[in-house]
C-alpha positions in Angstrom: 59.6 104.4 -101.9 57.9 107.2 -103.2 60.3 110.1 -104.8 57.9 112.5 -105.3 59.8 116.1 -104.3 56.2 117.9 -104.4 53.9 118.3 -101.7 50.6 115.6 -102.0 47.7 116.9 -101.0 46.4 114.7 -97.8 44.2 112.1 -98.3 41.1 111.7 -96.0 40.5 109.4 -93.4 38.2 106.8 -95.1 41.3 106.2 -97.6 44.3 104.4 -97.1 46.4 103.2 -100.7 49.8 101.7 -100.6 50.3 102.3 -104.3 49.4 104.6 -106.9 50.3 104.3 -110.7 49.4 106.8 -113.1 49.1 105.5 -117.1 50.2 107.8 -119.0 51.2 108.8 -122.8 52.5 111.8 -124.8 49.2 111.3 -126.9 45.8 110.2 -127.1 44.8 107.0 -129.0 47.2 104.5 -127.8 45.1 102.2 -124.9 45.5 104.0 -121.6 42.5 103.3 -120.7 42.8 99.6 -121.8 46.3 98.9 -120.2 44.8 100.8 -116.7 41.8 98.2 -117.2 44.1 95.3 -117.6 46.6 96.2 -114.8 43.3 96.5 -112.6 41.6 93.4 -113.7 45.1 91.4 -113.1 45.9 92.5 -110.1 42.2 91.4 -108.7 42.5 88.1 -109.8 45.3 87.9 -107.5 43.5 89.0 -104.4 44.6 92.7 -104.4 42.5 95.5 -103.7 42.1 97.9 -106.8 40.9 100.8 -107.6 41.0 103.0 -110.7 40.7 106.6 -110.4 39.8 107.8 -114.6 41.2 111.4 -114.8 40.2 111.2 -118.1 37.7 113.9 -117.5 36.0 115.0 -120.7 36.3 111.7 -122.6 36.0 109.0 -119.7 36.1 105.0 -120.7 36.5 103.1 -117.9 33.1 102.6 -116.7 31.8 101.7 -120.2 34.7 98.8 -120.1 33.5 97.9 -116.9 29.8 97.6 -117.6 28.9 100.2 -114.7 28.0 103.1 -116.9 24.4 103.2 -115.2 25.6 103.1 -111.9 25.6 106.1 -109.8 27.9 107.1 -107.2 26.8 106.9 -103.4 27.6 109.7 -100.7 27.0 110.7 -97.5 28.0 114.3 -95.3 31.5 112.6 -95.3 32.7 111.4 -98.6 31.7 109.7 -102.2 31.8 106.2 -102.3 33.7 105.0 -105.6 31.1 102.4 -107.7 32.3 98.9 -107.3 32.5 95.9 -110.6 30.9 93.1 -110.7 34.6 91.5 -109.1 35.3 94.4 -106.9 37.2 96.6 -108.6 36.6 100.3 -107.1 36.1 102.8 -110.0 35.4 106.6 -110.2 34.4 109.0 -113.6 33.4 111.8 -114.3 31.0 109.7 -116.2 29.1 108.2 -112.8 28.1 112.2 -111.8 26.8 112.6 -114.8 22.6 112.9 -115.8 23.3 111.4 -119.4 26.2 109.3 -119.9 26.6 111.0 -123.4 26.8 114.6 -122.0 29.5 116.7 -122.9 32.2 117.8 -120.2 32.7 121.8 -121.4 35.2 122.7 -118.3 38.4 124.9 -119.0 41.7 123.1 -117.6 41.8 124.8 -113.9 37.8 123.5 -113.5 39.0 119.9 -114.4 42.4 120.2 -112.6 39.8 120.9 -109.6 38.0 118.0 -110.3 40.7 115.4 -110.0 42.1 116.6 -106.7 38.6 116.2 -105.3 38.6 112.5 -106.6 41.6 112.1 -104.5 40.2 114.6 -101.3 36.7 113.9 -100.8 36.5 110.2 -102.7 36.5 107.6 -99.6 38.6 104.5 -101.2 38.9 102.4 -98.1 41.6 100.2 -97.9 43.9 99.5 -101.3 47.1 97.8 -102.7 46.5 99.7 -105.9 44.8 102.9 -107.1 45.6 103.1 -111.1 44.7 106.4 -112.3 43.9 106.9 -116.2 45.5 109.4 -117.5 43.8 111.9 -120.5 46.9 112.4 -123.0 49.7 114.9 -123.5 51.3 117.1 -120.7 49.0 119.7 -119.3 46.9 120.7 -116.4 45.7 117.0 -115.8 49.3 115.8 -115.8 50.1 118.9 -113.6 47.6 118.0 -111.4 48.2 114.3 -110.7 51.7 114.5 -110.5 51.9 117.7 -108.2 49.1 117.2 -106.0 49.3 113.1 -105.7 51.9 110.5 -103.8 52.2 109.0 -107.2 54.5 106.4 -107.0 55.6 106.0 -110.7 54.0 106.3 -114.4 53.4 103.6 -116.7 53.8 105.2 -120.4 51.7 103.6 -123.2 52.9 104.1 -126.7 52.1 102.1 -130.6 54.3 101.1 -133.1 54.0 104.0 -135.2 56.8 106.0 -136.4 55.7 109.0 -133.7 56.3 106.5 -131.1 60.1 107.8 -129.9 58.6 111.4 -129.8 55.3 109.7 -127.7 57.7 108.2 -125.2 59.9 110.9 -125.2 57.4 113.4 -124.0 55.6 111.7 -121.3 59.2 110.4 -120.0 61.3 114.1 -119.7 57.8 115.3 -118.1 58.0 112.4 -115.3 61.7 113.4 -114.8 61.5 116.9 -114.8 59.1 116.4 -112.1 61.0 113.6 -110.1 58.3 110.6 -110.7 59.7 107.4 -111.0 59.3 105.5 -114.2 58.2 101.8 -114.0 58.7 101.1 -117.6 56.7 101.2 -120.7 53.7 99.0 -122.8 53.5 98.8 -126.1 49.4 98.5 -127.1 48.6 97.3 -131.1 51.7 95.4 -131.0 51.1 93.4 -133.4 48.0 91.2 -135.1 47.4 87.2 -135.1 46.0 85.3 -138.1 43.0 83.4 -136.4 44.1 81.0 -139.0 47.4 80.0 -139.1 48.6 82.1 -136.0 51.2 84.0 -137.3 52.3 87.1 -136.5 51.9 90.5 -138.5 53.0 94.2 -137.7 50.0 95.8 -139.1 51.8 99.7 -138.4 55.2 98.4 -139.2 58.2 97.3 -137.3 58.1 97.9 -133.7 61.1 100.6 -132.7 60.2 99.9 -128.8 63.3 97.7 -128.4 65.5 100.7 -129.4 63.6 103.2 -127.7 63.5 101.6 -124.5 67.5 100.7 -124.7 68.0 104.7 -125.3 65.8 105.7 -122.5 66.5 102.9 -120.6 63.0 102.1 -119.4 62.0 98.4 -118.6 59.6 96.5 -121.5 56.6 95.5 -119.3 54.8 94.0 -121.9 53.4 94.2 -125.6 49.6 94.0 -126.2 48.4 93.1 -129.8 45.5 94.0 -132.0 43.0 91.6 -130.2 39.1 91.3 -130.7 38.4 89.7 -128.1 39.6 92.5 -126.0 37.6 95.2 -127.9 34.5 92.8 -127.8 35.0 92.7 -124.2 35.2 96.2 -124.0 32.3 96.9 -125.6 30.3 94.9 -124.0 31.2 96.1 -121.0 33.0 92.6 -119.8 36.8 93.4 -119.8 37.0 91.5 -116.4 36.1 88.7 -118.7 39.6 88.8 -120.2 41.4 85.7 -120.8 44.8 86.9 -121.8 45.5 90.1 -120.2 49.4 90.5 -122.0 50.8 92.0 -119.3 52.4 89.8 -116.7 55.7 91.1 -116.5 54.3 94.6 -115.7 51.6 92.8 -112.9 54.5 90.9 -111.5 56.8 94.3 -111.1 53.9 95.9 -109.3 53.2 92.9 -107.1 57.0 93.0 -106.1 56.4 96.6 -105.2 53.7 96.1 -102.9 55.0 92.8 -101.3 58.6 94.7 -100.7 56.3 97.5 -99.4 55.1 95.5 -96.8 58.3 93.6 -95.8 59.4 97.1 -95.2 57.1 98.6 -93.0 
């Protein structure tokens, strides 16, 4: 059940989502974009409906991941039509309205603020289990935005194992309580590294504190993803659907119970 005290702008009549995550972190650098990508691809391998709103305006990823960076979006006099994957996933960036996929986004906050509600308004979706929307980092207008002007039903935060990562956590979770959105839990991303060798494991940026972390904030562990090449192969290649080992089925299986409750409720 949604918790949101705010008041959600309306969605129009060509949409209809029965849950909306938004990844989020206290910083940049730390695999939004990838864990939104995985959560996505997962959850369409299971049969679900997905689609993944990037409201990472000025420095948009997901359609490179996805191999659709050349595809333009399609409208008519009553909405923009979201691009589709090669499996189905529905996607739309900043990125698709652009001439040059390298052009620079130069907008001041309130412009891209804008931007995202009218992803949400005049974007026809169609019928989904899950819209993912990819967070940029940090806590401004974006966050603002999303959380004020969306039914969001929770946040997924996205941290590393660095030493910032309590003060990375910490930001993105007092923001999502101040402002009464639910917390699902939190992903680690560069976990850790495997020896292609002898398959051992090694904490390339030191011991993880998400254990600790997680106990003082209680918030769930949903899943750790390590340094893996095949994912950033995949990724730049445009073929994360590809993915063999996504890392994150205890987060898919919390946000298939949410639907499938969802449903038994209605």
């Amino acid at each position: 059940m949604r918790q949101n005290t705010m008041h959600p702008i309306p969605k129009n009549e060509f949409t209809d989502v029965k849950k909306i995550y938004a990844i989020v972190s206290g910083k940049g650098g730390v695999g939004k974009s990838l864990v939104t990508s995985l959560l996505a691809v997962g959850l369409r391998r299971e049969g679900f409906e997905v689609g993944i709103l990037d409201a990472d305006i000025t420095g948009p990823s997901i359609p490179k991941m996805f191999g659709v960076s050349g595809a333009k979006i399609e409208s008519d006099s009553k909405a923009l039509y979201p691009v589709r994957t090669h499996n189905d996933i529905r996607i739309m960036s900043m990125n698709l309205l652009l001439n040059k996929e390298d052009a620079p986004v130069i907008w001041r906050g309130p412009l891209i603020a804008k931007t995202i509600e009218q992803f949400w308004t005049e974007v026809g979706w169609g019928v989904l289990d899950y819209l993912f929307i990819d967070m940029p980092p940090g806590t401004g207008d974006v966050a603002l935005t999303v959380f004020q002007s969306l039914p969001i039903d929770g946040i997924i935060i996205v941290t590393s194992p660095q030493d910032l990562v309590s003060l990375i956590v910490k930001k993105a979770y007092n923001m999502a309580k101040q402002m009464d959105i639910p917390i699902v839990g939190i992903v680690e991303n560069m976990s850790y590294a495997i020896c292609p060798h002898c398959g051992k494991e090694f904490d390339i940026f030191g011991k993880s504190k998400l254990e600790s972390v997680a106990e003082q904030l209680d918030l769930r562990i949903l899943g750790r993803i390590p340094i893996d090449p095949e994912l950033t192969k995949l990724c730049d290649e445009g073929e994360i659907e590809k993915a063999r080992n996504l890392y994150l089925d205890s987060c898919i299986e919390v946000l298939k119970r949410d639907v499938v409750e969802g449903e038994e409720n209605f």
